[in-house]
Coordinates of C-alpha atoms in Angstrom, one line a residue:
M790 CA 121.3 -8.6 62.2
S791 CA 119.4 -12.1 62.6
R792 CA 116.4 -12.9 60.4
S793 CA 114.2 -13.5 63.6
Q794 CA 114.5 -9.8 64.5
P795 CA 111.9 -7.5 62.7
H796 CA 113.2 -5.1 60.2
P797 CA 113.8 -1.6 61.9
S798 CA 111.4 0.0 59.5
S799 CA 108.5 -2.2 60.5
R800 CA 108.9 -1.5 64.3
K801 CA 106.1 0.7 65.8
P802 CA 107.2 4.0 67.0
S803 CA 104.9 3.8 70.0
A804 CA 102.5 1.5 71.6
A805 CA 99.6 3.8 71.3
S806 CA 99.3 4.3 67.6
S807 CA 101.2 3.5 64.5
S808 CA 102.3 5.9 61.7
L809 CA 100.8 6.2 58.3
K810 CA 104.0 5.1 57.0
D811 CA 104.1 1.9 59.1
R812 CA 100.8 1.1 57.8
F813 CA 101.9 1.3 54.2
T814 CA 104.6 -1.4 55.0
R815 CA 102.1 -3.9 56.4
M816 CA 99.9 -3.9 53.3
P817 CA 100.2 -6.9 51.1
N818 CA 102.5 -6.6 47.9
F819 CA 103.6 -3.2 49.0
P820 CA 107.3 -2.2 48.6
K821 CA 109.5 -1.7 51.7
A822 CA 109.3 1.6 53.7
S823 CA 112.8 2.4 52.6
S824 CA 111.8 2.7 48.9
I825 CA 108.8 5.1 49.7
S826 CA 109.7 8.8 49.6
T827 CA 108.3 11.4 52.0
S828 CA 106.5 13.1 49.3
A829 CA 104.4 10.0 48.4
V830 CA 103.5 9.5 52.1
S831 CA 102.4 13.1 52.3
G832 CA 100.5 13.0 49.1
Y833 CA 98.5 9.9 50.4
S834 CA 97.8 11.7 53.5
K835 CA 96.3 14.7 51.6
L836 CA 94.1 12.3 49.5
A837 CA 93.0 10.6 52.8
T838 CA 91.9 13.8 54.5
E839 CA 90.6 16.1 51.7
K840 CA 87.1 14.8 51.9
W841 CA 86.7 15.8 55.5
H842 CA 85.6 19.2 56.6
A843 CA 88.2 21.4 57.7
Y844 CA 86.8 22.1 61.1
H845 CA 84.1 19.5 61.8
S846 CA 86.4 16.5 61.5
H847 CA 86.3 15.0 65.0
G848 CA 83.5 13.1 66.6
D849 CA 82.3 9.4 67.1
I850 CA 79.5 10.0 64.4
T851 CA 80.2 10.7 60.8
L852 CA 77.8 12.8 58.6
R853 CA 78.0 12.8 54.9
S854 CA 76.7 15.7 52.7
E855 CA 75.2 15.1 49.3
D856 CA 78.3 16.1 47.6
G857 CA 80.3 13.4 49.5
K858 CA 82.2 15.6 52.2
L859 CA 82.3 14.0 55.6
F860 CA 81.7 15.8 58.9
G861 CA 82.6 14.7 62.4
A862 CA 79.8 15.1 65.1
D863 CA 79.6 14.3 68.8
S864 CA 76.8 11.9 69.5
W865 CA 75.7 13.4 72.6
R866 CA 75.4 16.8 70.9
L867 CA 73.2 15.4 68.2
A868 CA 71.1 13.5 70.9
K869 CA 70.7 16.7 72.8
S870 CA 69.5 18.7 70.1
S871 CA 67.4 16.2 68.2
T872 CA 64.8 13.7 69.3
V873 CA 65.3 11.7 66.3
F874 CA 69.1 11.2 66.9
H875 CA 68.2 10.6 70.6
D876 CA 66.2 7.6 69.7
M877 CA 68.6 6.5 67.0
L878 CA 71.9 6.6 69.1
E879 CA 72.9 4.9 72.4
I880 CA 74.5 7.6 74.3
A881 CA 76.6 7.0 77.5
G882 CA 77.4 10.6 78.1
P883 CA 79.6 13.3 76.9
G884 CA 82.8 12.2 78.5
T885 CA 82.7 8.8 76.6
S886 CA 83.0 10.5 73.1
S887 CA 85.9 9.1 71.1
S888 CA 87.0 12.4 70.1
S889 CA 88.6 13.0 73.7
K890 CA 90.6 9.8 73.2
K891 CA 94.3 10.2 72.6
S892 CA 94.4 7.6 69.9
G893 CA 92.2 9.5 67.6
K894 CA 91.0 6.4 66.0
R895 CA 87.6 6.7 64.3
V896 CA 84.6 4.2 64.9
P897 CA 84.3 2.2 61.7
D898 CA 80.6 3.0 61.5
P899 CA 79.1 3.9 58.0
P900 CA 78.4 7.6 57.7
I901 CA 74.9 8.9 57.9
D902 CA 73.6 10.5 54.7
M903 CA 72.1 13.9 55.5
E904 CA 71.1 14.5 51.8
V905 CA 71.9 18.3 52.0
S906 CA 74.7 20.4 50.6
S907 CA 78.1 20.9 52.6
F908 CA 77.2 24.5 53.5
V909 CA 74.0 23.7 54.8
L910 CA 75.2 20.6 56.9
E911 CA 78.0 23.1 58.2
L912 CA 75.4 25.4 59.3
F913 CA 73.4 22.6 60.9
L914 CA 76.5 21.6 63.1
N915 CA 77.2 25.3 64.0
L916 CA 73.8 25.7 65.3
I917 CA 73.5 22.6 67.4
N918 CA 77.2 23.0 68.7
V919 CA 76.5 26.2 70.6
S920 CA 74.3 27.4 73.4
I921 CA 73.2 30.4 71.4
P922 CA 72.5 29.5 68.1
L923 CA 73.1 32.1 65.2
I924 CA 72.6 32.1 61.6
P925 CA 74.7 34.2 59.1
A926 CA 72.8 37.3 57.8
F927 CA 71.9 37.7 54.1
L928 CA 71.9 34.0 53.2
P929 CA 69.8 33.0 50.0
F930 CA 66.3 31.8 50.8
R931 CA 67.0 28.4 49.3
Q932 CA 69.8 27.7 51.8
I933 CA 67.7 28.7 54.7
R934 CA 64.8 26.7 53.5
E935 CA 67.2 23.5 53.2
L936 CA 68.2 24.1 56.7
A937 CA 64.8 24.5 58.1
E938 CA 63.7 21.3 56.4
L939 CA 66.8 19.4 57.8
C940 CA 66.1 20.7 61.2
E941 CA 62.3 19.6 60.8
K942 CA 63.2 16.2 59.5
F943 CA 65.3 15.5 62.6
N944 CA 63.0 17.3 65.0
I945 CA 65.6 19.8 66.4
N946 CA 64.8 21.7 69.6
S947 CA 62.5 24.9 69.5
S948 CA 65.4 27.3 70.3
V949 CA 67.1 26.5 66.9
Q950 CA 63.8 26.4 65.1
D951 CA 62.9 29.9 66.3
H952 CA 66.2 31.4 64.9
I953 CA 65.6 29.6 61.6
S954 CA 62.0 31.0 61.5
Q955 CA 63.4 34.5 61.9
A956 CA 66.0 33.7 59.3
L957 CA 63.4 32.6 56.9
Q958 CA 61.3 35.8 57.3
L959 CA 64.5 38.0 56.9
A960 CA 65.3 36.3 53.6
G961 CA 61.6 36.4 52.6
V962 CA 61.8 40.4 52.4
L963 CA 64.0 39.9 49.2
E964 CA 62.3 36.8 47.9
P965 CA 58.6 36.8 49.2
W966 CA 57.3 34.3 46.6
D967 CA 59.7 31.8 47.8
L968 CA 58.5 32.4 51.4
L969 CA 54.9 32.2 50.4
L970 CA 55.3 28.8 48.6
Y971 CA 57.3 27.5 51.6
A972 CA 54.4 28.7 53.9
C973 CA 52.0 26.8 51.6
T974 CA 53.8 23.6 51.8
K975 CA 53.9 23.8 55.6
Q976 CA 50.5 25.1 55.9
R977 CA 51.6 28.2 58.1
V978 CA 49.2 31.0 57.4
E979 CA 50.8 33.6 59.6
L980 CA 54.2 33.2 57.7
A981 CA 52.2 33.4 54.4
R982 CA 50.7 36.7 55.5
R983 CA 54.2 38.1 56.2
A984 CA 55.2 37.0 52.8
L985 CA 52.1 39.0 51.3
E986 CA 52.9 41.9 53.3
F987 CA 56.6 41.8 52.0
M988 CA 55.6 41.6 48.3
G989 CA 52.6 44.0 48.0
P990 CA 50.6 43.9 44.7
H991 CA 53.5 45.0 42.7
G992 CA 55.6 42.1 43.7
F993 CA 52.8 39.9 43.5
I994 CA 52.4 40.3 39.9
K995 CA 55.8 41.6 38.7
V996 CA 58.4 39.4 37.0
Y997 CA 61.9 40.5 38.1
P998 CA 65.2 39.7 36.4
D999 CA 67.1 36.6 37.2
V1000 CA 70.3 37.4 39.1
C1001 CA 71.2 33.8 40.1
G1002 CA 74.1 32.0 39.0
P1003 CA 74.0 29.7 36.1
E1004 CA 74.2 26.6 38.3
E1005 CA 71.8 28.0 40.9
P1006 CA 67.9 27.6 40.5
P1007 CA 66.1 30.7 39.7
S1008 CA 64.1 32.6 42.4
L1009 CA 60.3 32.5 42.1
R1010 CA 60.1 36.1 41.6
S1011 CA 62.1 35.8 38.1
I1012 CA 59.7 33.1 36.6
P1013 CA 56.2 34.0 34.9
F1014 CA 53.4 34.9 37.2
W1015 CA 51.1 32.0 36.5
S1016 CA 53.9 29.5 36.5
R1017 CA 54.7 30.3 40.1
F1018 CA 51.0 30.8 41.1
C1019 CA 50.2 27.3 40.1
L1020 CA 52.9 25.8 42.4
L1021 CA 50.6 26.9 45.4
S1022 CA 48.0 24.2 46.4
P1023 CA 44.5 24.6 44.9
S1024 CA 43.0 26.0 48.1
W1025 CA 45.7 28.7 48.3
Q1026 CA 45.2 29.6 44.7
Q1027 CA 41.5 30.0 45.2
E1028 CA 42.0 32.0 48.3
L1029 CA 44.2 34.4 46.7
L1030 CA 41.9 34.8 43.7
L1031 CA 39.1 35.7 46.0
K1032 CA 41.1 38.0 48.3
V1033 CA 43.5 39.8 46.1
F1034 CA 41.2 40.8 43.0
Q1035 CA 37.9 42.3 42.8
E1036 CA 35.3 41.0 40.1
P1037 CA 37.0 41.6 36.7
E1038 CA 35.4 44.2 34.4
Y1039 CA 35.0 44.1 30.7
A1040 CA 35.5 47.1 28.2
V1041 CA 35.1 47.2 24.5
P1042 CA 38.0 48.9 22.8
E1043 CA 37.6 51.9 20.6
D1044 CA 38.8 50.1 17.6
P1045 CA 38.3 46.5 17.9
A1046 CA 39.9 44.2 15.4
S1047 CA 36.9 41.6 15.7
A1048 CA 33.9 41.3 17.7
F1049 CA 35.7 39.1 20.4
D1050 CA 38.5 41.8 21.1
G1051 CA 38.3 43.8 24.3
F1052 CA 40.0 44.5 27.7
A1053 CA 39.6 42.8 30.9
K1054 CA 40.4 44.9 34.0
M1055 CA 41.5 43.3 37.1
V1056 CA 41.3 45.8 40.1
F1057 CA 43.3 44.8 43.1
K1058 CA 41.6 45.0 46.7
P1059 CA 43.3 47.2 49.5
W1060 CA 46.5 45.1 50.0
D1061 CA 46.3 45.6 53.8
Q1062 CA 42.9 44.0 53.9
V1063 CA 44.1 41.2 51.6
V1064 CA 46.9 40.5 54.2
K1065 CA 44.5 40.4 57.0
D1066 CA 41.7 38.5 55.6
F1067 CA 44.0 35.8 53.9
N1068 CA 43.1 32.6 55.6
P1069 CA 42.9 29.4 53.4
R1070 CA 42.3 27.1 56.4
K1071 CA 38.9 29.0 57.1
Q1072 CA 37.9 29.3 53.5
T1073 CA 34.4 28.5 52.7
L1074 CA 34.7 26.0 49.9
I1075 CA 32.1 26.5 47.3
R1076 CA 30.1 23.3 46.7
R1077 CA 30.3 22.0 43.3
L1078 CA 27.2 21.6 41.4
N1079 CA 26.1 18.0 40.8
I1080 CA 26.8 18.3 37.1
G1081 CA 26.7 15.5 34.5
T1082 CA 25.1 12.8 36.9
L1083 CA 21.6 11.4 36.9
I1084 CA 21.0 12.3 40.5
F1085 CA 18.6 15.2 41.0
E1086 CA 18.0 15.4 44.6
G1087 CA 15.0 17.0 46.1
T1088 CA 12.4 15.9 43.3
S1089 CA 10.3 12.8 43.1
T1090 CA 10.7 10.5 40.2
Q1091 CA 7.9 9.9 37.6
G1092 CA 6.1 6.5 37.8
V1093 CA 6.3 4.6 34.6
T1094 CA 4.7 1.2 34.1
L1095 CA 7.4 -1.3 33.5
E1096 CA 5.2 -3.0 30.7
R1097 CA 5.2 0.0 28.4
F1098 CA 8.6 1.0 29.2
R1099 CA 10.2 -2.4 28.4
S1100 CA 8.2 -2.9 25.4
D1101 CA 9.5 0.4 23.9
M1102 CA 13.1 -0.3 24.8
D1103 CA 13.0 -3.8 23.5
G1104 CA 14.6 -4.4 20.2
V1105 CA 16.8 -1.2 20.2
A1106 CA 20.1 -2.8 19.2
D1107 CA 23.3 -2.0 21.1
T1108 CA 21.8 0.0 24.1
V1109 CA 21.9 -0.5 27.8
F1110 CA 18.4 -1.4 27.8
S1111 CA 18.6 -4.0 25.3
D1112 CA 21.2 -5.8 27.3
M1113 CA 19.3 -5.3 30.6
L1114 CA 15.9 -6.4 29.3
Q1115 CA 15.9 -9.8 27.7
I1116 CA 12.4 -10.0 26.1
P1117 CA 11.4 -12.4 23.2
Q1118 CA 8.4 -10.2 22.3
P1119 CA 6.6 -7.3 23.5
L1120 CA 4.9 -7.7 26.9
G1121 CA 1.4 -6.4 25.6
N1122 CA 0.8 -9.9 24.2
A1123 CA 2.8 -12.4 26.3
S1124 CA 3.0 -11.0 29.8
V1125 CA -0.6 -9.8 30.3
S1126 CA -3.4 -11.9 31.7
T1127 CA -6.7 -12.4 29.8
S1128 CA -8.6 -10.6 32.4
K1129 CA -10.4 -7.3 31.4
K1130 CA -8.3 -5.4 34.0
R1131 CA -5.0 -6.6 32.2
K1132 CA -3.2 -7.3 35.6
R1133 CA 0.6 -8.0 35.5
V1134 CA 1.4 -11.8 35.8
D1135 CA 4.6 -10.7 37.9
E1136 CA 4.8 -7.7 39.9
V1137 CA 8.0 -5.9 39.6
S1138 CA 9.2 -2.6 40.9
P1139 CA 9.8 0.3 38.7
I1140 CA 13.1 1.4 37.5
D1141 CA 14.2 4.4 39.3
M1142 CA 15.8 6.9 36.8
K1143 CA 16.7 9.4 39.5
V1144 CA 15.9 12.4 37.4
S1145 CA 13.1 15.1 37.6
P1146 CA 9.7 14.2 36.1
I1147 CA 10.2 16.9 33.5
V1148 CA 13.5 15.2 32.2
L1149 CA 12.0 11.7 32.3
E1150 CA 8.9 12.9 30.5
A1151 CA 11.1 14.5 27.7
F1152 CA 13.2 11.3 27.7
L1153 CA 10.2 9.1 27.1
N1154 CA 8.8 11.5 24.5
L1155 CA 12.2 11.3 22.6
V1156 CA 12.2 7.4 22.6
N1157 CA 8.5 6.8 21.6
V1158 CA 8.5 8.4 18.5
S1159 CA 10.1 7.7 15.0
I1160 CA 11.2 11.3 14.4
P1161 CA 12.3 12.7 17.8
I1162 CA 11.9 16.4 18.3
P1163 CA 14.1 18.0 20.9
P1164 CA 12.1 19.9 23.8
Y1165 CA 13.5 23.5 23.5
H1166 CA 11.3 24.6 26.4
L1167 CA 13.8 23.0 28.9
A1168 CA 16.2 24.9 31.0
F1169 CA 19.8 24.4 30.7
N1170 CA 20.2 22.1 33.9
E1171 CA 17.2 19.9 32.6
V1172 CA 19.0 19.5 29.3
Q1173 CA 22.1 18.6 30.6
H1174 CA 20.4 15.9 32.6
L1175 CA 18.6 14.7 29.6
H1176 CA 22.1 14.5 27.7
S1177 CA 23.5 12.6 30.4
L1178 CA 20.6 10.2 30.7
C1179 CA 20.7 9.5 27.1
E1180 CA 24.6 8.8 27.2
T1181 CA 24.2 6.7 30.2
F1182 CA 21.8 4.2 28.7
D1183 CA 23.5 4.4 25.3
I1184 CA 20.6 5.9 23.4
Q1185 CA 20.5 5.6 19.6
Y1186 CA 22.7 7.9 17.7
N1187 CA 19.9 9.8 15.9
I1188 CA 18.4 10.7 19.5
R1189 CA 21.7 11.6 21.1
H1190 CA 22.5 13.8 17.9
R1191 CA 19.5 15.9 18.4
V1192 CA 20.0 16.1 22.1
N1193 CA 23.6 17.4 21.5
R1194 CA 22.2 20.0 19.3
L1195 CA 19.8 21.0 22.0
L1196 CA 22.6 21.2 24.5
E1197 CA 24.6 23.5 22.4
S1198 CA 21.5 25.6 21.7
A1199 CA 20.9 26.0 25.4
G1200 CA 24.5 26.8 25.9
K1201 CA 24.3 29.8 23.7
Q1202 CA 22.1 31.4 26.5
D1203 CA 24.1 29.9 29.4
P1204 CA 27.7 29.5 28.3
W1205 CA 29.1 29.2 31.7
D1206 CA 26.7 26.5 32.5
L1207 CA 27.8 24.7 29.1
L1208 CA 31.4 25.0 30.3
A1209 CA 31.0 23.7 33.6
Y1210 CA 29.2 20.7 32.2
A1211 CA 31.9 20.3 29.6
S1212 CA 34.6 20.3 32.4
S1213 CA 32.8 17.7 34.4
R1214 CA 33.0 15.4 31.3
G1215 CA 36.4 16.5 30.3
D1216 CA 35.0 17.4 26.8
V1217 CA 37.4 20.0 25.4
S1218 CA 35.6 20.4 22.0
L1219 CA 32.4 21.2 23.9
A1220 CA 34.4 23.6 26.2
R1221 CA 35.7 25.6 23.3
K1222 CA 32.1 26.0 21.8
A1223 CA 31.0 27.4 25.3
L1224 CA 34.0 29.8 25.2
A1225 CA 33.0 31.0 21.7
F1226 CA 29.4 31.5 22.9
M1227 CA 30.3 33.6 25.8
G1228 CA 33.1 35.9 24.5
P1229 CA 35.2 37.9 26.7
D1230 CA 32.3 40.1 28.1
G1231 CA 30.5 36.9 29.0
F1232 CA 33.6 35.5 30.6
V1233 CA 34.3 38.1 33.2
G1234 CA 30.8 39.9 33.2
A1235 CA 27.7 38.7 34.7
G1236 CA 24.3 38.4 32.7
P1237 CA 20.6 38.3 33.9
S1238 CA 20.0 36.6 37.2
I1239 CA 17.1 34.4 35.8
S1240 CA 17.4 32.4 32.8
I1241 CA 14.7 31.9 30.3
M1242 CA 12.5 29.0 31.0
G1243 CA 9.1 27.7 29.6
T1244 CA 6.2 26.6 31.6
H1245 CA 5.2 23.0 32.0
T1246 CA 1.7 21.5 32.4
L1247 CA 2.5 19.1 35.0
T1248 CA 4.6 21.3 37.5
K1249 CA 4.4 24.8 38.7
P1250 CA 6.8 27.1 36.8
K1251 CA 10.0 28.1 38.8
P1252 CA 12.8 30.4 38.0
N1253 CA 16.0 28.6 37.2
E1254 CA 19.1 30.3 38.4
S1255 CA 22.0 30.4 35.9
L1256 CA 25.8 30.5 36.5
R1257 CA 25.6 33.9 34.7
S1258 CA 24.2 35.4 37.8
K1259 CA 27.0 34.3 40.0
S1260 CA 30.2 36.1 40.6
F1261 CA 33.4 35.5 38.5
S1262 CA 35.3 33.8 41.3
Y1263 CA 32.2 31.3 42.1
R1264 CA 31.9 30.5 38.5
L1265 CA 35.8 29.9 38.1
N1266 CA 35.9 27.7 41.2
L1267 CA 33.5 25.3 39.7
L1268 CA 35.8 24.2 37.2
P1269 CA 38.8 21.6 37.8
D1270 CA 42.0 23.0 38.7
S1271 CA 43.7 22.2 35.4
W1272 CA 40.8 24.0 33.5
R1273 CA 40.9 27.0 35.9
R1274 CA 44.7 27.2 35.5
E1275 CA 44.6 27.1 31.7
L1276 CA 41.8 29.7 31.4
V1277 CA 43.4 32.2 33.8
S1278 CA 46.9 31.9 32.2
L1279 CA 45.5 32.3 28.6
V1280 CA 43.1 35.2 29.6
F1281 CA 45.3 37.2 32.1
E1282 CA 48.9 36.7 31.3
T1283 CA 51.7 38.3 33.3
P1284 CA 51.3 42.2 32.9
S1285 CA 54.1 44.7 32.8
F1286 CA 53.1 47.3 35.5
T1287 CA 53.7 51.1 35.3
A1288 CA 54.5 52.6 38.6
D1289 CA 53.2 56.1 38.9
H1290 CA 55.0 58.2 41.8
S1291 CA 53.3 61.5 41.2
M1292 CA 51.1 63.2 43.8
Q1293 CA 48.1 62.7 41.3
T1294 CA 48.1 59.0 42.1
R1295 CA 47.6 59.5 45.9
S1296 CA 43.8 59.1 45.6
K1297 CA 41.1 56.7 46.6
H1298 CA 39.9 56.5 42.9
K1299 CA 41.5 54.7 40.0
T1300 CA 43.2 57.1 37.6
T1301 CA 45.1 56.6 34.3
R1302 CA 46.6 60.1 34.3
T1303 CA 50.3 60.2 33.3
S1304 CA 53.0 62.4 34.7
K1305 CA 56.4 63.4 34.1
N1306 CA 57.7 61.2 37.0
K1307 CA 56.2 58.0 35.5
R1308 CA 58.7 55.2 35.0
T1309 CA 57.9 51.8 33.2
L1310 CA 59.0 48.6 34.8
G1311 CA 59.3 46.0 32.0
A1312 CA 58.6 42.3 32.4
S1313 CA 61.4 39.8 32.6
T1314 CA 62.6 38.3 29.3
I1315 CA 62.4 34.7 30.6
P1316 CA 60.9 32.3 27.8
Q1317 CA 57.3 31.6 28.5
R1318 CA 54.1 31.2 26.5
P1319 CA 54.2 33.5 23.5
F1320 CA 52.4 36.8 24.2
K1321 CA 49.3 37.0 22.0
R1322 CA 47.6 39.7 24.1
M1323 CA 49.1 43.0 25.2
E1324 CA 48.9 44.2 28.9
T1325 CA 49.4 47.5 30.7
G1326 CA 48.7 48.5 34.1
T1327 CA 48.9 51.2 36.9
I1328 CA 50.0 50.8 40.5
L1329 CA 48.4 53.2 42.9
R1330 CA 49.6 54.2 46.4
S1331 CA 46.7 55.3 48.6
E1332 CA 47.7 57.1 51.9
R1333 CA 44.9 55.5 53.9
K1334 CA 44.3 52.2 52.5
G1335 CA 47.7 51.3 51.6
W1336 CA 48.8 49.7 48.2
S1337 CA 46.2 49.1 45.7
G1338 CA 46.2 49.1 42.0
T1339 CA 44.8 47.7 38.7
F1340 CA 46.0 46.4 35.3
E1341 CA 44.2 45.9 32.1
V1342 CA 44.6 42.9 29.8
K1343 CA 43.8 43.2 26.1
I1344 CA 42.2 39.9 25.1
N1345 CA 42.1 38.3 21.6
W1346 CA 39.3 35.8 22.3
N1347 CA 39.6 33.8 19.2
T1348 CA 43.1 33.0 20.3
V1349 CA 41.9 32.0 23.7
V1350 CA 39.3 29.7 22.0
E1351 CA 41.9 28.1 19.8
D1352 CA 44.7 27.5 22.3
F1353 CA 42.4 26.3 25.1
N1354 CA 43.7 22.9 26.0
P1355 CA 43.6 21.9 29.7
Q1356 CA 45.3 18.6 29.1
T1357 CA 48.7 20.2 28.8
W1358 CA 48.5 20.9 32.7

């Protein structure tokens, strides 16, 4: 055989394609084909194909899952099912797909990363490749949620979306909290109502044992109640608190360990009504009080002559007024004309303090004397505006110290107002004092509708409404989200319900009667905040009103005050 003739082992077996063995011979620095065993070639072939899906391995488009497995797909099928793929791919028609070519060569385009697991990507291709899409039954909610988010990301057609929505509801029967959180993220109120209907008040509160594998994320029903509750958006949290629970009640225990011990009873509303009325999109948002600012809308400001005001404020070191008013000497001698009417040399407009006349008068009475005496006749909202006014203009320490004591004194009568004011300033220390003043009965209960307020000579006395007269949910919603979560998680921790299946519980009224058929459902042993309060409760079943129930929470208020720290959220 001449050297000009090619070696037999390097000849192509056919004009259409070349074998894998021939490709090895053409690689640089590779041994001759005669020295390669058949087992080595078959081993390389296995390595080259093990990353591909066993079934979805043909197509002109390559998709890759998050674990690295490759999937072949037809571009025309993707474009027909998804508007995103239709705009992204140039499609000539189903007959031009390279999967129909005899050569079987793949287009050397980089794979498209789908960022989902291999199983979810397999479900996705199975849905778009058929005319009647079907989803396997009894899939975990987590996988169906990933499939739904993938279809939403690529804007899959409505027929596939409808089947996924049905699968979500089917999986939500066993995992209603996961369904509720998904509905919250997508703002789908009807789907959220289905989730509430599936869980009932028992599933709303109870913590179930974790049955997931060690490598799988736990279901939401197996984590502490307030941990999963705080995953919802703030508006949904407020809507659930308003619609699920009635106003809490406070009861003093028979043998309290201290004056701050007691029971807080949270009573469920009829669950059928909860499901029907739940609608966070139409929720009437409670307008936050303008706490901690100088603006007091609806009142006129008191006119004060600038001469007296500037002369009083001048010379006070390290204050806002000392920086704002540059005066070498009091205006009483230098800036007043020699006429008997004592007219001003320069006409200037008064400084608008944006507070009520009562607050401004109290402010001037404090700064015009050497020994300031706090005005104890003021209502709490007037005291807090006075406190903000002194802080804004950086008044001397001895005045601010007396106003701080005045604020705490007023907060003893209106601790909820003091707590709301502390939350607007982010003052945790002041908030703990407010909690100590109110106690557990003041936290959940309502006080008198009118707060004590003294009369004033310049204005007609008007009753000043305190937050004590408002409902518990109203007061709670005035606080920031982190403060509200901290208080609720400290006071009302996850209870362990007791389900009563006796005939005596089939009543419209609450009962605590025991029976032989009572069985206790314990809480999960998942680590959470150490239990410093003990809880018990009873679920009731009413024949006419559907599910309802109640649980009691034993409160150690001293622990609540000590542990309160909303900065941890």
